[in-house]
């Protein structure tokens, strides 16, 4: 049992260090030696958990997918029971992310740019986008959108655009502008 606890703590330290590094520097901008140094584990410990950097990247992206999806959904739920308000309120997750650690952009946009065609990282990135869009379509339908898929695509583009533009400009007002545009989009679709 002690070995399992130690193993779990080491794995969490590795993933936490890798997440910070990958988010700030991109997937290609981080080497295994940096993850080892930042996590404080031995090389053999890292490789006991992740045999390759690709496995580490894949687990980072899976966890980020779960975490980011939960943050978006939580922000939407805090906006109230009205699905129209939820589609606008989800942008509060972007503001919170910016306030937490600045804008380093969307880890999935970064992964899509950096990942090799056919890689697991790219597959996870595509699944994240599909998962997010399915949820946005569901909320758009609840909001009474005449074309829920269209509204969901519009909201998705605003999220991606705010994250990308925020990375470039380091200006959180892009989130406010995206949120205002989302409100107009919801009004025009419902």
Short mmCIF file of C-alpha atoms in Angstrom, two decimals:
data_model
loop_
_atom_site.label_atom_id
_atom_site.label_comp_id
_atom_site.label_asym_id
_atom_site.label_seq_id
_atom_site.Cartn_x
_atom_site.Cartn_y
_atom_site.Cartn_z
CA UNK A 1 0.00 0.00 0.00
CA UNK A 2 2.82 2.45 0.81
CA UNK A 3 4.31 1.83 -2.66
CA UNK A 4 0.98 2.66 -4.33
CA UNK A 5 0.61 5.91 -2.34
CA UNK A 6 4.19 6.93 -3.16
CA UNK A 7 3.59 6.01 -6.81
CA UNK A 8 0.42 8.09 -6.96
CA UNK A 9 2.07 11.13 -5.33
CA UNK A 10 4.99 10.92 -7.74
CA UNK A 11 2.67 10.65 -10.71
CA UNK A 12 0.68 13.67 -9.54
CA UNK A 13 3.87 15.71 -9.04
CA UNK A 14 5.05 14.77 -12.53
CA UNK A 15 1.70 15.67 -14.10
CA UNK A 16 1.41 18.95 -12.19
CA UNK A 17 4.90 20.01 -13.22
CA UNK A 18 4.33 18.90 -16.82
CA UNK A 19 1.00 20.74 -16.99
CA UNK A 20 2.54 24.02 -15.86
CA UNK A 21 5.44 23.64 -18.26
CA UNK A 22 3.38 22.51 -21.27
CA UNK A 23 0.82 25.26 -20.73
CA UNK A 24 3.42 28.01 -20.50
CA UNK A 25 5.88 26.74 -23.12
CA UNK A 26 3.98 24.43 -25.46
CA UNK A 27 4.43 20.72 -26.01
CA UNK A 28 7.58 20.98 -28.10
CA UNK A 29 9.11 23.67 -25.90
CA UNK A 30 9.43 21.34 -22.92
CA UNK A 31 11.92 18.53 -22.54
CA UNK A 32 11.78 15.56 -20.19
CA UNK A 33 14.73 16.96 -18.22
CA UNK A 34 12.68 20.09 -17.44
CA UNK A 35 9.77 17.95 -16.20
CA UNK A 36 12.14 15.91 -14.02
CA UNK A 37 13.68 19.04 -12.54
CA UNK A 38 10.35 20.79 -11.94
CA UNK A 39 8.70 17.71 -10.41
CA UNK A 40 11.67 16.76 -8.25
CA UNK A 41 11.51 13.08 -9.20
CA UNK A 42 14.23 10.82 -10.46
CA UNK A 43 14.44 10.02 -14.16
CA UNK A 44 13.62 6.38 -13.38
CA UNK A 45 10.51 7.46 -11.48
CA UNK A 46 9.25 9.53 -14.40
CA UNK A 47 9.82 6.65 -16.80
CA UNK A 48 8.13 4.21 -14.43
CA UNK A 49 4.95 6.27 -14.85
CA UNK A 50 5.36 7.47 -18.44
CA UNK A 51 7.50 5.44 -20.81
CA UNK A 52 7.59 8.24 -23.39
CA UNK A 53 7.03 11.96 -23.59
CA UNK A 54 4.06 11.19 -25.85
CA UNK A 55 2.39 9.25 -23.02
CA UNK A 56 2.99 12.15 -20.65
CA UNK A 57 1.58 14.64 -23.18
CA UNK A 58 -1.48 12.43 -23.75
CA UNK A 59 -2.25 12.17 -20.04
CA UNK A 60 -1.74 15.94 -19.62
CA UNK A 61 -4.22 16.60 -22.45
CA UNK A 62 -6.78 14.10 -21.10
CA UNK A 63 -6.68 15.72 -17.67
CA UNK A 64 -6.80 19.19 -19.17
CA UNK A 65 -9.85 18.16 -21.20
CA UNK A 66 -11.65 17.00 -18.07
CA UNK A 67 -10.61 20.05 -16.06
CA UNK A 68 -11.37 22.65 -18.73
CA UNK A 69 -14.71 21.08 -19.61
CA UNK A 70 -15.66 21.11 -15.92
CA UNK A 71 -14.63 24.77 -15.61
CA UNK A 72 -16.73 25.80 -18.62
CA UNK A 73 -19.74 23.84 -17.38
CA UNK A 74 -19.40 25.18 -13.85
CA UNK A 75 -19.23 28.78 -15.11
CA UNK A 76 -22.31 28.13 -17.25
CA UNK A 77 -24.22 26.67 -14.28
CA UNK A 78 -23.31 29.64 -12.09
CA UNK A 79 -25.05 31.86 -14.66
CA UNK A 80 -28.39 30.34 -13.63
CA UNK A 81 -31.01 28.00 -15.01
CA UNK A 82 -31.65 29.86 -18.26
CA UNK A 83 -29.66 28.12 -21.00
CA UNK A 84 -29.30 31.42 -22.87
CA UNK A 85 -27.51 32.90 -19.87
CA UNK A 86 -25.41 29.75 -19.50
CA UNK A 87 -24.07 30.18 -23.05
CA UNK A 88 -22.91 33.65 -22.08
CA UNK A 89 -21.86 32.80 -18.53
CA UNK A 90 -19.41 30.13 -19.64
CA UNK A 91 -17.06 32.94 -20.69
CA UNK A 92 -16.49 33.63 -16.99
CA UNK A 93 -14.31 30.50 -17.03
CA UNK A 94 -12.00 32.27 -19.48
CA UNK A 95 -11.80 35.33 -17.25
CA UNK A 96 -11.02 33.13 -14.26
CA UNK A 97 -8.31 31.31 -16.22
CA UNK A 98 -6.74 34.62 -17.19
CA UNK A 99 -6.83 35.88 -13.61
CA UNK A 100 -5.33 32.64 -12.32
CA UNK A 101 -2.19 32.60 -14.44
CA UNK A 102 -2.40 34.92 -17.41
CA UNK A 103 -3.23 33.89 -20.93
CA UNK A 104 -1.00 31.27 -22.41
CA UNK A 105 -3.80 30.46 -24.79
CA UNK A 106 -5.71 27.26 -25.28
CA UNK A 107 -3.67 24.13 -24.65
CA UNK A 108 -5.73 22.35 -27.30
CA UNK A 109 -5.05 24.96 -29.98
CA UNK A 110 -1.37 24.71 -29.08
CA UNK A 111 -1.51 20.92 -29.22
CA UNK A 112 -3.29 21.00 -32.59
CA UNK A 113 -0.51 23.18 -33.98
CA UNK A 114 2.34 21.18 -32.46
CA UNK A 115 1.12 17.58 -32.59
CA UNK A 116 2.09 15.23 -35.38
CA UNK A 117 -0.65 14.09 -37.75
CA UNK A 118 -2.07 10.81 -36.50
CA UNK A 119 -0.66 11.27 -32.98
CA UNK A 120 -2.56 10.51 -29.80
CA UNK A 121 -2.17 14.16 -28.77
CA UNK A 122 -3.98 15.30 -31.90
CA UNK A 123 -6.71 12.67 -31.41
CA UNK A 124 -7.29 13.83 -27.82
CA UNK A 125 -7.41 17.44 -29.01
CA UNK A 126 -10.03 16.61 -31.62
CA UNK A 127 -12.09 14.65 -29.06
CA UNK A 128 -11.95 17.65 -26.72
CA UNK A 129 -13.34 19.92 -29.41
CA UNK A 130 -16.05 17.42 -30.35
CA UNK A 131 -16.98 16.98 -26.68
CA UNK A 132 -17.18 20.73 -26.12
CA UNK A 133 -19.22 21.27 -29.26
CA UNK A 134 -21.66 18.47 -28.34
CA UNK A 135 -22.21 20.13 -24.96
CA UNK A 136 -22.62 23.58 -26.55
CA UNK A 137 -25.12 22.14 -29.03
CA UNK A 138 -27.09 20.59 -26.18
CA UNK A 139 -27.19 23.88 -24.27
CA UNK A 140 -28.06 25.76 -27.49
CA UNK A 141 -31.01 23.42 -28.04
CA UNK A 142 -32.18 24.01 -24.46
CA UNK A 143 -31.88 27.74 -25.13
CA UNK A 144 -34.37 27.36 -27.97
CA UNK A 145 -31.97 28.02 -30.83
CA UNK A 146 -33.54 27.43 -34.23
CA UNK A 147 -30.23 25.90 -35.40
CA UNK A 148 -28.45 24.65 -32.24
CA UNK A 149 -25.38 23.39 -34.14
CA UNK A 150 -24.89 26.80 -35.72
CA UNK A 151 -25.13 28.65 -32.41
CA UNK A 152 -22.79 26.11 -30.81
CA UNK A 153 -20.23 26.65 -33.58
CA UNK A 154 -20.52 30.41 -33.11
CA UNK A 155 -19.95 30.14 -29.35
CA UNK A 156 -17.08 27.69 -29.89
CA UNK A 157 -15.41 30.10 -32.31
CA UNK A 158 -15.77 32.91 -29.78
CA UNK A 159 -14.17 30.77 -27.06
CA UNK A 160 -11.29 29.74 -29.32
CA UNK A 161 -10.87 33.27 -30.62
CA UNK A 162 -10.80 34.80 -27.15
CA UNK A 163 -8.21 32.29 -25.95
CA UNK A 164 -6.03 32.76 -29.02
CA UNK A 165 -6.34 36.54 -29.13
CA UNK A 166 -5.81 36.72 -25.39
CA UNK A 167 -2.55 34.84 -25.77
CA UNK A 168 -1.34 37.26 -28.42
CA UNK A 169 -2.45 40.49 -26.76
CA UNK A 170 -2.30 39.47 -23.08
CA UNK A 171 -5.39 41.64 -22.71
CA UNK A 172 -8.34 40.19 -20.85
CA UNK A 173 -10.76 42.61 -22.48
CA UNK A 174 -10.91 40.16 -25.39
CA UNK A 175 -12.91 37.88 -23.08
CA UNK A 176 -15.34 40.68 -22.28
CA UNK A 177 -15.74 41.36 -26.00
CA UNK A 178 -16.24 37.66 -26.77
CA UNK A 179 -18.82 37.43 -23.99
CA UNK A 180 -20.69 40.43 -25.39
CA UNK A 181 -20.58 38.87 -28.87
CA UNK A 182 -21.90 35.62 -27.40
CA UNK A 183 -24.83 37.49 -25.88
CA UNK A 184 -25.64 38.99 -29.29
CA UNK A 185 -25.27 35.59 -30.98
CA UNK A 186 -27.59 33.93 -28.48
CA UNK A 187 -30.16 36.68 -28.95
CA UNK A 188 -30.04 36.37 -32.73
CA UNK A 189 -30.29 32.56 -32.68
CA UNK A 190 -33.11 32.25 -30.12
#
